CSV table of C-alpha atoms and ligand atoms in Angstrom, one decimal:
chain,number,residue,atom,x,y,z
A,1,UNK,CA,6.9,-36.5,31.5
A,2,UNK,CA,8.1,-40.1,31.9
A,3,UNK,CA,5.6,-40.5,34.7
A,4,UNK,CA,2.8,-39.2,32.4
A,5,UNK,CA,3.9,-41.0,29.2
A,6,UNK,CA,7.1,-42.9,29.0
A,7,UNK,CA,6.7,-44.2,25.4
A,8,UNK,CA,6.7,-41.2,23.2
A,9,UNK,CA,7.8,-41.3,19.5
A,10,UNK,CA,10.4,-38.5,19.9
A,11,UNK,CA,11.2,-35.4,22.0
A,12,UNK,CA,11.7,-31.9,20.7
A,13,UNK,CA,14.3,-30.0,22.9
A,14,UNK,CA,13.8,-26.4,21.8
A,15,UNK,CA,17.0,-24.8,23.2
A,16,UNK,CA,18.1,-22.2,25.8
A,17,UNK,CA,19.6,-24.8,28.1
A,18,UNK,CA,22.4,-22.6,29.3
A,19,UNK,CA,21.9,-20.2,32.2
A,20,UNK,CA,20.5,-16.8,31.2
A,21,UNK,CA,23.5,-14.8,32.7
A,22,UNK,CA,25.7,-12.0,31.5
A,23,UNK,CA,28.6,-13.2,29.3
A,24,UNK,CA,31.2,-12.4,32.1
A,25,UNK,CA,29.4,-15.0,34.3
A,26,UNK,CA,29.5,-17.9,31.9
A,27,UNK,CA,32.4,-19.7,30.2
A,28,UNK,CA,32.9,-22.5,27.8
A,29,UNK,CA,33.5,-25.2,30.5
A,30,UNK,CA,30.1,-24.4,32.0
A,31,UNK,CA,28.5,-24.7,28.6
A,32,UNK,CA,30.1,-28.2,28.1
A,33,UNK,CA,29.1,-29.3,31.6
A,34,UNK,CA,25.5,-28.2,31.3
A,35,UNK,CA,25.0,-29.6,27.9
A,36,UNK,CA,26.6,-32.9,29.0
A,37,UNK,CA,24.4,-33.1,32.1
A,38,UNK,CA,21.1,-32.4,30.3
A,39,UNK,CA,22.0,-34.7,27.4
A,40,UNK,CA,22.8,-37.5,29.8
A,41,UNK,CA,19.7,-36.9,31.8
A,42,UNK,CA,17.5,-37.2,28.7
A,43,UNK,CA,19.3,-40.3,27.6
A,44,UNK,CA,18.9,-42.0,30.9
A,45,UNK,CA,15.3,-40.9,31.3
A,46,UNK,CA,14.2,-41.9,27.8
A,47,UNK,CA,16.8,-44.5,26.8
A,48,UNK,CA,14.8,-45.7,23.7
A,49,UNK,CA,13.5,-42.3,22.5
A,50,UNK,CA,15.3,-40.0,20.1
A,51,UNK,CA,15.6,-36.4,21.1
A,52,UNK,CA,15.9,-33.7,18.5
A,53,UNK,CA,17.7,-30.6,19.9
A,54,UNK,CA,17.9,-27.1,18.5
A,55,UNK,CA,20.1,-24.3,19.6
A,56,UNK,CA,18.8,-21.4,21.7
A,57,UNK,CA,20.4,-17.9,21.7
A,58,UNK,CA,21.8,-18.5,25.2
A,59,UNK,CA,23.5,-21.8,24.3
A,60,UNK,CA,26.8,-20.3,23.4
A,61,UNK,CA,29.7,-18.7,25.4
A,62,UNK,CA,28.9,-15.2,24.1
A,63,UNK,CA,25.1,-14.9,24.4
A,64,UNK,CA,23.3,-14.5,21.0
A,65,UNK,CA,26.5,-14.8,19.0
A,66,UNK,CA,26.3,-17.8,16.6
A,67,UNK,CA,28.6,-18.0,13.7
A,68,UNK,CA,27.6,-19.2,10.2
A,69,UNK,CA,30.6,-21.5,10.0
A,70,UNK,CA,32.2,-24.5,11.6
A,71,UNK,CA,32.9,-23.8,15.4
A,72,UNK,CA,33.8,-25.7,18.5
A,73,UNK,CA,30.2,-25.4,19.7
A,74,UNK,CA,28.7,-27.1,16.7
A,75,UNK,CA,31.5,-29.8,16.6
A,76,UNK,CA,30.9,-30.7,20.3
A,77,UNK,CA,27.1,-30.7,19.7
A,78,UNK,CA,27.5,-33.2,16.9
A,79,UNK,CA,29.5,-35.6,19.1
A,80,UNK,CA,26.9,-35.2,21.9
A,81,UNK,CA,23.8,-35.7,19.7
A,82,UNK,CA,24.9,-37.9,16.8
A,83,UNK,CA,23.4,-41.0,18.4
A,84,UNK,CA,20.0,-39.4,18.4
A,85,UNK,CA,20.3,-37.9,14.9
A,86,UNK,CA,21.5,-41.4,13.8
A,87,UNK,CA,22.4,-40.3,10.3
A,88,UNK,CA,25.9,-39.4,9.3
A,89,UNK,CA,24.7,-37.6,6.2
A,90,UNK,CA,23.7,-34.8,8.6
A,91,UNK,CA,27.2,-34.3,9.9
A,92,UNK,CA,28.2,-31.5,7.5
A,93,UNK,CA,25.3,-29.1,8.2
A,94,UNK,CA,25.4,-29.8,11.9
A,95,UNK,CA,29.1,-28.8,12.0
A,96,UNK,CA,28.6,-25.9,9.6
A,97,UNK,CA,25.6,-24.2,11.2
A,98,UNK,CA,23.8,-26.4,13.8
A,99,UNK,CA,20.9,-27.5,11.6
A,100,UNK,CA,19.9,-30.9,10.3
A,101,UNK,CA,17.0,-33.2,9.2
A,102,UNK,CA,15.9,-36.6,10.4
A,103,UNK,CA,13.4,-39.1,9.0
A,104,UNK,CA,11.5,-39.8,12.2
A,105,UNK,CA,9.1,-42.5,10.6
A,106,UNK,CA,8.2,-43.7,7.1
A,107,UNK,CA,5.7,-40.8,6.9
A,108,UNK,CA,7.3,-38.0,9.0
A,109,UNK,CA,10.4,-35.9,8.7
A,110,UNK,CA,11.8,-33.5,11.3
A,111,UNK,CA,13.7,-30.4,10.1
A,112,UNK,CA,15.7,-28.7,12.9
A,113,UNK,CA,16.7,-25.1,12.1
A,114,UNK,CA,19.2,-22.8,13.8
A,115,UNK,CA,17.1,-19.6,13.8
A,116,UNK,CA,19.7,-17.8,15.9
A,117,UNK,CA,21.5,-17.3,12.5
A,118,UNK,CA,18.6,-14.9,11.7
A,119,UNK,CA,18.4,-13.2,15.1
A,120,UNK,CA,18.6,-9.4,15.2
A,121,UNK,CA,21.0,-9.6,18.2
A,122,UNK,CA,23.4,-11.9,16.4
A,123,UNK,CA,26.2,-9.7,15.0
A,124,UNK,CA,28.1,-12.6,13.4
A,125,UNK,CA,25.7,-12.7,10.5
A,126,UNK,CA,24.4,-10.1,7.9
A,127,UNK,CA,20.8,-9.1,7.9
A,128,UNK,CA,20.0,-10.0,4.3
A,129,UNK,CA,22.0,-13.1,3.2
A,130,UNK,CA,21.7,-16.8,3.6
A,131,UNK,CA,23.9,-17.5,6.7
A,132,UNK,CA,25.5,-21.0,6.5
A,133,UNK,CA,23.4,-21.7,3.4
A,134,UNK,CA,20.5,-22.7,5.6
A,135,UNK,CA,17.7,-21.3,3.4
A,136,UNK,CA,19.0,-23.1,0.3
A,137,UNK,CA,19.3,-26.3,2.3
A,138,UNK,CA,15.8,-25.9,3.8
A,139,UNK,CA,14.2,-25.5,0.3
A,140,UNK,CA,16.0,-28.6,-0.9
A,141,UNK,CA,14.9,-30.6,2.1
A,142,UNK,CA,11.3,-29.6,1.6
A,143,UNK,CA,11.4,-30.4,-2.1
A,144,UNK,CA,12.8,-33.8,-1.3
A,145,UNK,CA,10.1,-34.4,1.4
A,146,UNK,CA,7.3,-33.4,-1.1
A,147,UNK,CA,8.7,-35.8,-3.7
A,148,UNK,CA,8.9,-38.7,-1.1
A,149,UNK,CA,5.4,-37.9,0.1
A,150,UNK,CA,6.6,-37.2,3.6
A,151,UNK,CA,5.1,-34.7,6.0
A,152,UNK,CA,7.4,-32.3,7.9
A,153,UNK,CA,7.6,-30.8,11.3
A,154,UNK,CA,9.9,-27.8,11.5
A,155,UNK,CA,11.4,-27.0,14.9
A,156,UNK,CA,13.8,-24.3,16.1
A,157,UNK,CA,14.3,-22.0,19.1
A,158,UNK,CA,13.2,-18.4,18.0
A,159,UNK,CA,9.9,-18.3,16.1
A,160,UNK,CA,9.1,-16.4,13.0
A,161,UNK,CA,6.5,-13.6,13.4
A,162,UNK,CA,6.2,-10.7,15.7
A,163,UNK,CA,6.3,-10.4,19.5
A,164,UNK,CA,3.4,-8.6,21.3
A,165,UNK,CA,5.4,-5.4,21.1
A,166,UNK,CA,5.0,-5.6,17.3
A,167,UNK,CA,8.6,-6.3,16.4
A,168,UNK,CA,10.1,-9.3,14.8
A,169,UNK,CA,13.0,-11.0,16.6
A,170,UNK,CA,14.5,-12.1,13.3
A,171,UNK,CA,15.9,-9.7,10.7
A,172,UNK,CA,13.1,-8.6,8.4
A,173,UNK,CA,14.5,-10.3,5.3
A,174,UNK,CA,14.9,-13.6,7.2
A,175,UNK,CA,11.4,-13.4,8.7
A,176,UNK,CA,9.9,-12.7,5.2
A,177,UNK,CA,11.9,-15.5,3.7
A,178,UNK,CA,10.7,-18.0,6.3
A,179,UNK,CA,7.1,-16.9,5.8
A,180,UNK,CA,7.4,-17.3,2.0
A,181,UNK,CA,9.1,-20.7,2.1
A,182,UNK,CA,6.6,-22.0,4.7
A,183,UNK,CA,3.7,-20.9,2.5
A,184,UNK,CA,5.2,-22.4,-0.6
A,185,UNK,CA,5.5,-25.8,1.2
A,186,UNK,CA,2.4,-25.7,3.3
A,187,UNK,CA,1.2,-28.9,1.7
A,188,UNK,CA,4.3,-30.6,3.3
A,189,UNK,CA,4.7,-28.8,6.6
A,190,UNK,CA,2.2,-30.0,9.2
A,191,UNK,CA,3.4,-27.9,12.1
A,192,UNK,CA,6.2,-25.7,13.5
A,193,UNK,CA,7.4,-25.9,17.1
A,194,UNK,CA,9.5,-23.2,18.9
A,195,UNK,CA,10.5,-22.1,22.4
A,196,UNK,CA,12.3,-18.8,23.4
A,197,UNK,CA,9.4,-16.7,24.7
A,198,UNK,CA,8.9,-18.7,27.9
A,199,UNK,CA,5.1,-18.4,27.5
A,200,UNK,CA,2.5,-20.6,25.9
A,201,UNK,CA,1.2,-19.4,22.6
A,202,UNK,CA,0.4,-20.2,19.0
A,203,UNK,CA,0.2,-18.5,15.6
A,204,UNK,CA,-1.4,-19.4,12.3
A,205,UNK,CA,0.4,-18.6,9.1
A,206,UNK,CA,-1.9,-17.5,6.3
A,207,UNK,CA,-1.2,-17.1,2.5
A,208,UNK,CA,-1.7,-13.9,0.5
A,209,UNK,CA,-5.5,-14.6,0.3
A,210,UNK,CA,-5.7,-14.9,4.0
A,211,UNK,CA,-6.2,-18.7,3.9
A,212,UNK,CA,-4.7,-20.4,7.0
A,213,UNK,CA,-1.8,-22.7,5.9
A,214,UNK,CA,0.6,-23.7,8.8
A,215,UNK,CA,0.1,-23.9,12.6
A,216,UNK,CA,2.9,-22.5,14.7
A,217,UNK,CA,3.3,-23.5,18.4
A,218,UNK,CA,5.3,-21.8,21.1
A,219,UNK,CA,5.9,-24.0,24.1
A,220,UNK,CA,6.3,-22.4,27.6
A,221,UNK,CA,9.7,-22.9,29.4
A,222,UNK,CA,10.6,-25.6,31.9
A,223,UNK,CA,12.0,-22.9,34.2
A,224,UNK,CA,9.7,-20.2,35.8
A,225,UNK,CA,12.2,-17.5,34.7
A,226,UNK,CA,10.1,-14.7,33.2
A,227,UNK,CA,10.8,-11.3,31.7
A,228,UNK,CA,7.7,-9.1,31.8
A,229,UNK,CA,5.2,-11.6,33.2
A,230,UNK,CA,5.4,-14.2,36.0
A,231,UNK,CA,4.6,-17.7,34.9
A,232,UNK,CA,4.8,-21.3,36.0
A,233,UNK,CA,7.0,-24.0,34.3
A,234,UNK,CA,5.4,-26.2,31.7
A,235,UNK,CA,6.0,-29.3,29.6
A,236,UNK,CA,3.8,-30.6,26.8
A,237,UNK,CA,2.7,-33.8,25.1
A,238,UNK,CA,1.4,-33.6,21.5
A,239,UNK,CA,-1.0,-36.1,20.1
A,240,UNK,CA,-0.7,-36.5,16.4
A,241,UNK,CA,-1.8,-38.7,13.5
A,242,UNK,CA,1.2,-40.9,12.7
A,243,UNK,CA,0.3,-41.2,9.0
A,244,UNK,CA,-0.8,-37.6,8.1
A,245,UNK,CA,1.2,-35.8,10.8
A,246,UNK,CA,-2.0,-33.8,11.6
A,247,UNK,CA,-1.7,-32.5,15.2
A,248,UNK,CA,-4.7,-33.5,17.2
A,249,UNK,CA,-4.2,-32.2,20.7
A,250,UNK,CA,-1.8,-30.5,23.1
A,251,UNK,CA,-1.8,-32.0,26.6
A,252,UNK,CA,-0.1,-29.3,28.7
A,253,UNK,CA,1.3,-30.1,32.1
A,254,UNK,CA,2.6,-27.5,34.6
A,255,UNK,CA,4.1,-27.1,38.0
A,256,UNK,CA,2.4,-24.7,40.5
A,257,UNK,CA,5.6,-23.2,42.0
A,258,UNK,CA,3.8,-21.5,44.9
A,259,UNK,CA,2.0,-24.7,45.9
A,260,UNK,CA,5.3,-26.7,45.5
A,261,UNK,CA,7.1,-24.3,47.8
A,262,UNK,CA,4.3,-24.6,50.5
A,263,UNK,CA,4.2,-28.4,50.2
A,264,UNK,CA,8.0,-28.7,50.0
A,265,UNK,CA,7.6,-31.1,47.0
A,266,UNK,CA,7.1,-30.6,43.3
A,267,UNK,CA,3.9,-32.1,41.8
A,268,UNK,CA,3.5,-31.7,38.0
A,269,UNK,CA,-0.1,-31.7,37.0
A,270,UNK,CA,-2.3,-31.5,33.9
A,271,UNK,CA,-3.0,-27.8,33.1
A,272,UNK,CA,-5.3,-28.1,30.1
A,273,UNK,CA,-5.9,-29.9,26.9
A,274,UNK,CA,-6.8,-28.0,23.7
A,275,UNK,CA,-9.9,-30.1,23.1
A,276,UNK,CA,-11.1,-29.5,26.7
A,277,UNK,CA,-10.2,-25.8,26.9
A,278,UNK,CA,-11.3,-24.7,23.4
A,279,UNK,CA,-13.6,-27.5,22.1
A,280,UNK,CA,-11.5,-28.0,19.0
A,281,UNK,CA,-11.1,-31.5,17.6
A,282,UNK,CA,-7.6,-31.0,16.1
A,283,UNK,CA,-4.9,-28.4,15.6
A,284,UNK,CA,-5.2,-27.9,11.8
A,285,UNK,CA,-4.6,-24.4,10.5
A,286,UNK,CA,-8.4,-24.0,9.8
A,287,UNK,CA,-9.4,-25.2,13.2
A,288,UNK,CA,-6.9,-22.8,15.0
A,289,UNK,CA,-8.0,-20.0,12.7
A,290,UNK,CA,-11.6,-20.4,13.7
A,291,UNK,CA,-10.5,-20.4,17.4
A,292,UNK,CA,-8.7,-17.1,16.8
A,293,UNK,CA,-11.9,-15.7,15.3
A,294,UNK,CA,-13.7,-16.6,18.5
A,295,UNK,CA,-11.1,-14.6,20.5
A,296,UNK,CA,-11.8,-11.3,18.8
A,297,UNK,CA,-13.4,-10.0,22.0
A,298,UNK,CA,-11.2,-9.5,25.1
A,299,UNK,CA,-14.0,-10.8,27.3
A,300,UNK,CA,-14.6,-14.0,25.3
A,301,UNK,CA,-14.3,-17.2,27.2
A,302,UNK,CA,-11.8,-18.5,24.7
A,303,UNK,CA,-9.5,-15.5,25.0
A,304,UNK,CA,-9.7,-15.5,28.8
A,305,UNK,CA,-8.7,-19.2,28.8
A,306,UNK,CA,-5.9,-18.6,26.3
A,307,UNK,CA,-4.5,-15.8,28.4
A,308,UNK,CA,-4.5,-17.9,31.6
A,309,UNK,CA,-2.6,-20.6,29.8
A,310,UNK,CA,-0.3,-18.0,28.1
A,311,UNK,CA,1.2,-17.3,31.6
A,312,UNK,CA,0.9,-21.0,32.6
A,313,UNK,CA,-1.8,-20.5,35.3
A,314,UNK,CA,0.2,-18.4,37.8
A,315,UNK,CA,-1.0,-17.8,41.4
A,316,UNK,CA,-3.8,-15.3,41.8
A,317,UNK,CA,-1.5,-12.8,43.5
A,318,UNK,CA,0.7,-12.5,40.4
A,319,UNK,CA,-2.0,-12.8,37.7
A,320,UNK,CA,-2.7,-9.8,35.5
A,321,UNK,CA,-5.7,-9.6,33.2
A,322,UNK,CA,-5.1,-8.9,29.5
A,323,UNK,CA,-7.7,-6.2,28.6
A,324,UNK,CA,-8.3,-4.0,25.6
A,325,UNK,CA,-4.8,-2.8,24.5
A,326,UNK,CA,-3.1,-5.9,25.6
A,327,UNK,CA,-5.8,-8.0,24.0
A,328,UNK,CA,-5.4,-6.2,20.6
A,329,UNK,CA,-1.6,-6.9,20.6
A,330,UNK,CA,-2.0,-10.5,21.6
A,331,UNK,CA,-4.9,-11.0,19.1
A,332,UNK,CA,-3.1,-9.4,16.1
A,333,UNK,CA,-0.1,-11.6,16.7
A,334,UNK,CA,-2.1,-14.8,16.1
A,335,UNK,CA,-2.2,-14.2,12.4
A,336,UNK,CA,-0.1,-11.2,11.5
A,337,UNK,CA,3.5,-12.3,11.1
A,338,UNK,CA,5.2,-9.2,9.7
A,339,UNK,CA,5.6,-5.8,11.4
A,340,UNK,CA,3.6,-4.0,8.8
A,341,UNK,CA,0.6,-6.4,8.9
A,342,UNK,CA,0.7,-6.3,12.7
A,343,UNK,CA,0.6,-2.5,12.7
A,344,UNK,CA,-2.3,-2.4,10.3
A,345,UNK,CA,-4.2,-4.9,12.4
A,346,UNK,CA,-3.7,-2.8,15.6
A,347,UNK,CA,-5.0,0.3,13.8
A,348,UNK,CA,-8.1,-1.5,12.8
A,349,UNK,CA,-8.6,-2.5,16.4
A,350,UNK,CA,-8.2,1.1,17.6
A,351,UNK,CA,-10.7,2.3,14.9
A,352,UNK,CA,-13.1,-0.4,16.1
A,353,UNK,CA,-12.8,0.8,19.7
A,354,UNK,CA,-13.2,4.4,18.9
A,355,UNK,CA,-16.4,3.7,16.8
A,356,UNK,CA,-17.8,1.5,19.6
A,357,UNK,CA,-17.1,4.4,22.1
A,358,UNK,CA,-18.9,6.9,20.0
A,359,UNK,CA,-21.9,4.6,19.4
A,360,UNK,CA,-22.0,4.0,23.1
A,361,UNK,CA,-21.7,7.8,23.7
A,362,UNK,CA,-24.5,8.8,21.4
A,363,UNK,CA,-26.8,6.1,22.8
A,364,UNK,CA,-26.5,7.8,26.2
B,1,LIG,ZN1,15.8,-17.8,23.7
């Protein structure tokens, strides 16, 4: 990224820095060494740029288990990252739950959440409370930002909403709460940025009338480690309006791993820009929502393009098309952020397909 653009305003580091291994193969010293290495590498590569890190579910000694109270992990993170956060008023929440807020410019505030406190696999928290008081704090931070006329970017590791399998990764109560708070403060929140899924995606939050309110971006991972799909590594640059916070464009870079192995050298290249790939002028909720509407058909140019980017342009030998059933799941996920809304959307798709089939059948 330094070779593409060395003078960025800030960097969002969206977590899962520690190896994705079984708990018996990792220990606390590895955690310390890896975090120190990556922190130092970022500091030496971008010496004048603040980095705002969030915790991933793998970033602890016992995978997925994050406590809603002061722990060694949070204390060490505060020592490591306090020079970036550069605001000692954030020490208490960093030490208590790994979350904080920073005024990044006179117009823009960054709120970094620890969504692992809401993760279904985290057995250190209850499924219905307010772990580490993060929700109460978030509402206060958003109220303050509204009063100060600041715009807010929220960032964390695990996103709200559902996965393509139709399930939320966060406890239902916590997912619902995040949706409600985000809608209540959609005049303040300009965007949300997450990691976790390793693939390149976005969602659009809508209010109860179906009006698009907040854009949600999921960045692909820097490693090619995949779960169900093969994909290349990616890093992204975001162009935004410094006064309004409006996101204008994603400039996505990637590494073609197969080509790099053949050449014996890694060459990061531009993968796509949102204006070039989709013809959209900005990434406002309305603009993304209209893009989603153009992806309603699995064979639309826009959806084909989205799907290729979703898996970060893999080699042809590993590429799998996303047709019919896959498309319905990916499509419903764009705007349906609860399990029940997602299930309803899928049903409508099936009805659609069945009707189309019968119309086609009778025409013959
Ligand atoms: Zn993760």
